[in-house]
PDB file of C-alpha atoms in Angstrom:
ATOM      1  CA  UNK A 266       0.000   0.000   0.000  1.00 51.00           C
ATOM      2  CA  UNK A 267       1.551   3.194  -1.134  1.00 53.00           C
ATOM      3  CA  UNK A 268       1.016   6.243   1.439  1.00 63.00           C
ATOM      4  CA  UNK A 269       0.178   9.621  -0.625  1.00 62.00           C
ATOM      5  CA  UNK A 270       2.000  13.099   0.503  1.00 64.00           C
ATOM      6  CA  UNK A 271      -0.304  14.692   2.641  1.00 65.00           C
ATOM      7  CA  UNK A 272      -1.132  17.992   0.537  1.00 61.00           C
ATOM      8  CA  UNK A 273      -1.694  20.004   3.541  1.00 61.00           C
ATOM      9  CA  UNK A 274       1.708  19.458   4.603  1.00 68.00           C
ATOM     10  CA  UNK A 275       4.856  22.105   4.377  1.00 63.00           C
ATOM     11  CA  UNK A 276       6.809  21.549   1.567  1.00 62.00           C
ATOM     12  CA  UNK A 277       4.418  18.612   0.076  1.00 61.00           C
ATOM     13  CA  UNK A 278       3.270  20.557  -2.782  1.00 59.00           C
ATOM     14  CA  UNK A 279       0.512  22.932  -3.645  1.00 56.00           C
ATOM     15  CA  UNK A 280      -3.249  22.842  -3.847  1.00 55.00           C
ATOM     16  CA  UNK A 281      -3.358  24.908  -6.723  1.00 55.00           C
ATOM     17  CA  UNK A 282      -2.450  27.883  -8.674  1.00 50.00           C
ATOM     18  CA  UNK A 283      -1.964  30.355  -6.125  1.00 52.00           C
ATOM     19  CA  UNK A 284      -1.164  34.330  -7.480  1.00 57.00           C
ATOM     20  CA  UNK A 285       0.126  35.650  -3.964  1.00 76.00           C
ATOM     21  CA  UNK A 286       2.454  33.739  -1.571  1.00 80.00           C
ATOM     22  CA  UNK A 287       1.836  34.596   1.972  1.00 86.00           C
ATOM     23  CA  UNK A 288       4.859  35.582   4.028  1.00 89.00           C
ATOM     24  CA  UNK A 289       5.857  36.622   7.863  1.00 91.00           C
ATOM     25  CA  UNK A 290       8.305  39.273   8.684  1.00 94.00           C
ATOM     26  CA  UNK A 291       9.989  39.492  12.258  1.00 93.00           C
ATOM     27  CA  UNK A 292      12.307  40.740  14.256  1.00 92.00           C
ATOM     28  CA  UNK A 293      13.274  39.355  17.780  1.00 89.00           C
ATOM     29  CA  UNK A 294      14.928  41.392  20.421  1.00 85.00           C
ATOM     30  CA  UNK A 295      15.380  40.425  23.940  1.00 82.00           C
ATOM     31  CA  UNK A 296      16.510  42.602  26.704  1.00 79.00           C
ATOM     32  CA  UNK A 297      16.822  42.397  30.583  1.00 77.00           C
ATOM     33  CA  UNK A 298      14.526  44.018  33.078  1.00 72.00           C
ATOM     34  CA  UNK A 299      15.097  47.173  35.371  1.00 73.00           C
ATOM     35  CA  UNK A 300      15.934  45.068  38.603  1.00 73.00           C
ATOM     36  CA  UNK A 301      17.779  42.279  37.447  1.00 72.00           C
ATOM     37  CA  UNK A 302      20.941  42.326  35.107  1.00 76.00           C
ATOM     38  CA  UNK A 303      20.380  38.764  33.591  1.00 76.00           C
ATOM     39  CA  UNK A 304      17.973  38.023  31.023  1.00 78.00           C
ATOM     40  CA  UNK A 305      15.857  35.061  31.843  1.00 80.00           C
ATOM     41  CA  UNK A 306      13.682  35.550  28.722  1.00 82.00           C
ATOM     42  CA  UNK A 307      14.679  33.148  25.780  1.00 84.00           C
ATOM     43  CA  UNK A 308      13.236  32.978  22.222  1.00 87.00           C
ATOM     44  CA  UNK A 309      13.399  30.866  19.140  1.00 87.00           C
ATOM     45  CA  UNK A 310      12.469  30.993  15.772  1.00 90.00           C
ATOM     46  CA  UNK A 311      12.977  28.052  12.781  1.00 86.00           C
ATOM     47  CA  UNK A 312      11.026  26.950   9.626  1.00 88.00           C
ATOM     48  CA  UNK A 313      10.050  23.081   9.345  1.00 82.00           C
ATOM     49  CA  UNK A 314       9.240  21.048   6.390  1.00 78.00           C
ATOM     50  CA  UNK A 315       8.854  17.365   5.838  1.00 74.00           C
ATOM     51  CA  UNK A 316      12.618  17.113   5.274  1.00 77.00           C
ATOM     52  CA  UNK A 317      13.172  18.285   8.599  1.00 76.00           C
ATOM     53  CA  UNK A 318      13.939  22.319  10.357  1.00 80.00           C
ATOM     54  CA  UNK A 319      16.126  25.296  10.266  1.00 84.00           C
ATOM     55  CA  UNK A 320      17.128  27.823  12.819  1.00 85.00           C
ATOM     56  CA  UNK A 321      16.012  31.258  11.809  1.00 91.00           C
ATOM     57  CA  UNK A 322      17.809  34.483  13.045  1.00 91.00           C
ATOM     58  CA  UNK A 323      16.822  37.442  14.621  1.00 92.00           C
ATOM     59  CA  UNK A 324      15.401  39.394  12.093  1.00 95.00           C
ATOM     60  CA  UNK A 325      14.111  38.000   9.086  1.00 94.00           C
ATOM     61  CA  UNK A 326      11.543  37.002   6.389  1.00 94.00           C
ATOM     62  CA  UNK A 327      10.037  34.116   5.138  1.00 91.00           C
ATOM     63  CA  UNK A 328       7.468  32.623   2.631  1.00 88.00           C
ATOM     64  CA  UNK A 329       4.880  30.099   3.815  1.00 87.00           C
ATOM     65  CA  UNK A 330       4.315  28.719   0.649  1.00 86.00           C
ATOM     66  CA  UNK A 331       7.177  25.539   1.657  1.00 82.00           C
ATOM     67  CA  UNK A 332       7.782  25.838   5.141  1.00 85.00           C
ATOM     68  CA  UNK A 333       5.736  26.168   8.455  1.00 85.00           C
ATOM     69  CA  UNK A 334       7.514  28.739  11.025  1.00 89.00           C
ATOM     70  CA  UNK A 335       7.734  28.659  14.475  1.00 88.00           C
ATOM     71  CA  UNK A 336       7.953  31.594  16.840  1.00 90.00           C
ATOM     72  CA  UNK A 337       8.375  30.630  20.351  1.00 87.00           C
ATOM     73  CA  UNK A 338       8.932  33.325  23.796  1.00 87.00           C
ATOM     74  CA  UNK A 339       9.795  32.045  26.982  1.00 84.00           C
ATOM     75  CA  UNK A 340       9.535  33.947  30.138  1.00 80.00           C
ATOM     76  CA  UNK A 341      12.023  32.881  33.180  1.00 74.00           C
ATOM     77  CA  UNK A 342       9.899  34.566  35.146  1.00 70.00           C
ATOM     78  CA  UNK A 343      12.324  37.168  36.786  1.00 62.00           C
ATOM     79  CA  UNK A 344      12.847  36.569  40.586  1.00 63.00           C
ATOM     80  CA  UNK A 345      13.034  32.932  40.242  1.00 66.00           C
ATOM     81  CA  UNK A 346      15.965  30.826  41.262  1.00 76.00           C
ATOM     82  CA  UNK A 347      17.845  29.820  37.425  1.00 77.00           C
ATOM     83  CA  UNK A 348      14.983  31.401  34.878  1.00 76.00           C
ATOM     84  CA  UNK A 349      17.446  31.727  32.479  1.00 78.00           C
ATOM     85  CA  UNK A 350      18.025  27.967  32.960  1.00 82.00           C
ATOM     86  CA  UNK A 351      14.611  27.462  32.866  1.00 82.00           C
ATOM     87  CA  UNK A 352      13.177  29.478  29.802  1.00 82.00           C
ATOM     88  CA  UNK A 353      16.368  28.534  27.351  1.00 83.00           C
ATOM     89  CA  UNK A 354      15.547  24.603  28.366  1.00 86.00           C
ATOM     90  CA  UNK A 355      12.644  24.938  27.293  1.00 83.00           C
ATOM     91  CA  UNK A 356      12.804  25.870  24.201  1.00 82.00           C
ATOM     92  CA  UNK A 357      16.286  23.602  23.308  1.00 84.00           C
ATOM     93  CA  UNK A 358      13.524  21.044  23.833  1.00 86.00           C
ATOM     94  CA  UNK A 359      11.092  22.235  21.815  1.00 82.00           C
ATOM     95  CA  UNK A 360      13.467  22.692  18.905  1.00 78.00           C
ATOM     96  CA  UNK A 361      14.617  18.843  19.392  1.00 79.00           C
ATOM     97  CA  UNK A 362      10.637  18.107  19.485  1.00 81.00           C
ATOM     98  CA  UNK A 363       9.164  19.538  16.849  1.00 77.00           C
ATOM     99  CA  UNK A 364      10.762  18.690  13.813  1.00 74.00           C
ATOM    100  CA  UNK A 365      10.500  15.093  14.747  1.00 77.00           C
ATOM    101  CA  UNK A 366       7.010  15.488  14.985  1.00 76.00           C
ATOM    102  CA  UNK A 367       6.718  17.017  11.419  1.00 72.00           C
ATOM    103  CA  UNK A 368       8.855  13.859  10.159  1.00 73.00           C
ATOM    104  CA  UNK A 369       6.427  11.863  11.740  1.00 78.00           C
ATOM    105  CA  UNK A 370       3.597  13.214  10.570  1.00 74.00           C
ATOM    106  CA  UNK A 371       5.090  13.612   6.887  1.00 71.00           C
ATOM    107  CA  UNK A 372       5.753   9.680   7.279  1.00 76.00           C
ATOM    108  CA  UNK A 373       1.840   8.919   7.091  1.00 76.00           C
ATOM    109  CA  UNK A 374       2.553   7.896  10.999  1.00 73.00           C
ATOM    110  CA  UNK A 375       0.848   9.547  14.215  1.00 70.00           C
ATOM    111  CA  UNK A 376       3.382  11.391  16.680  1.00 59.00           C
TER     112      UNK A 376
END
């Protein structure tokens, strides 16, 4: 039994003939508070196809017509013991995560 690319997919193809390809511009910045002199805020940002992701930079642009992008903030919520710890953990996971999960996915399997 042969699986069929999922259409709806990144990078799989197109539906059609579309005239205007939809694209996100950003720019990142992140900066420490007024009572604390280490930032425990953390972002990320990476485009992820079937074949798999790539780290984006801080300012940038991007056409959605191949890739799906991910924007992700994490607060260490100042105060707390290690938030820098905390919030950049986070998101090293969720960079290892997700990109497995679009494999997955583009695989015909369930993640």
């Amino acid at each position: 039994m042969s699986k069929e690319p999922n259409p709806f997919l990144p990078g799989a193809g197109s539906l059609g003939n579309e005239s205007h390809i939809p694209a996100v511009v950003w720019s990142a910045k992140s900066i420490s508070g007024s009572k604390k002199t280490i930032n425990d805020d953390a972002w990320l940002a990476f485009a992820s196809d079937i074949h798999g992701a790539s780290l984006l930079g801080q300012d940038g642009r991007h056409s959605l017509e191949a890739h799906d992008l991910i924007f992700a903030v994490s607060d260490g919520m100042g105060g707390g013991n290690a938030g820098d710890v905390a919030s950049k953990l986070l998101l090293e996971k969720l960079s290892a995560l997700i990109p497995r999960t679009f494999k997955t996915a583009a695989a015909g399997l369930h993640p």
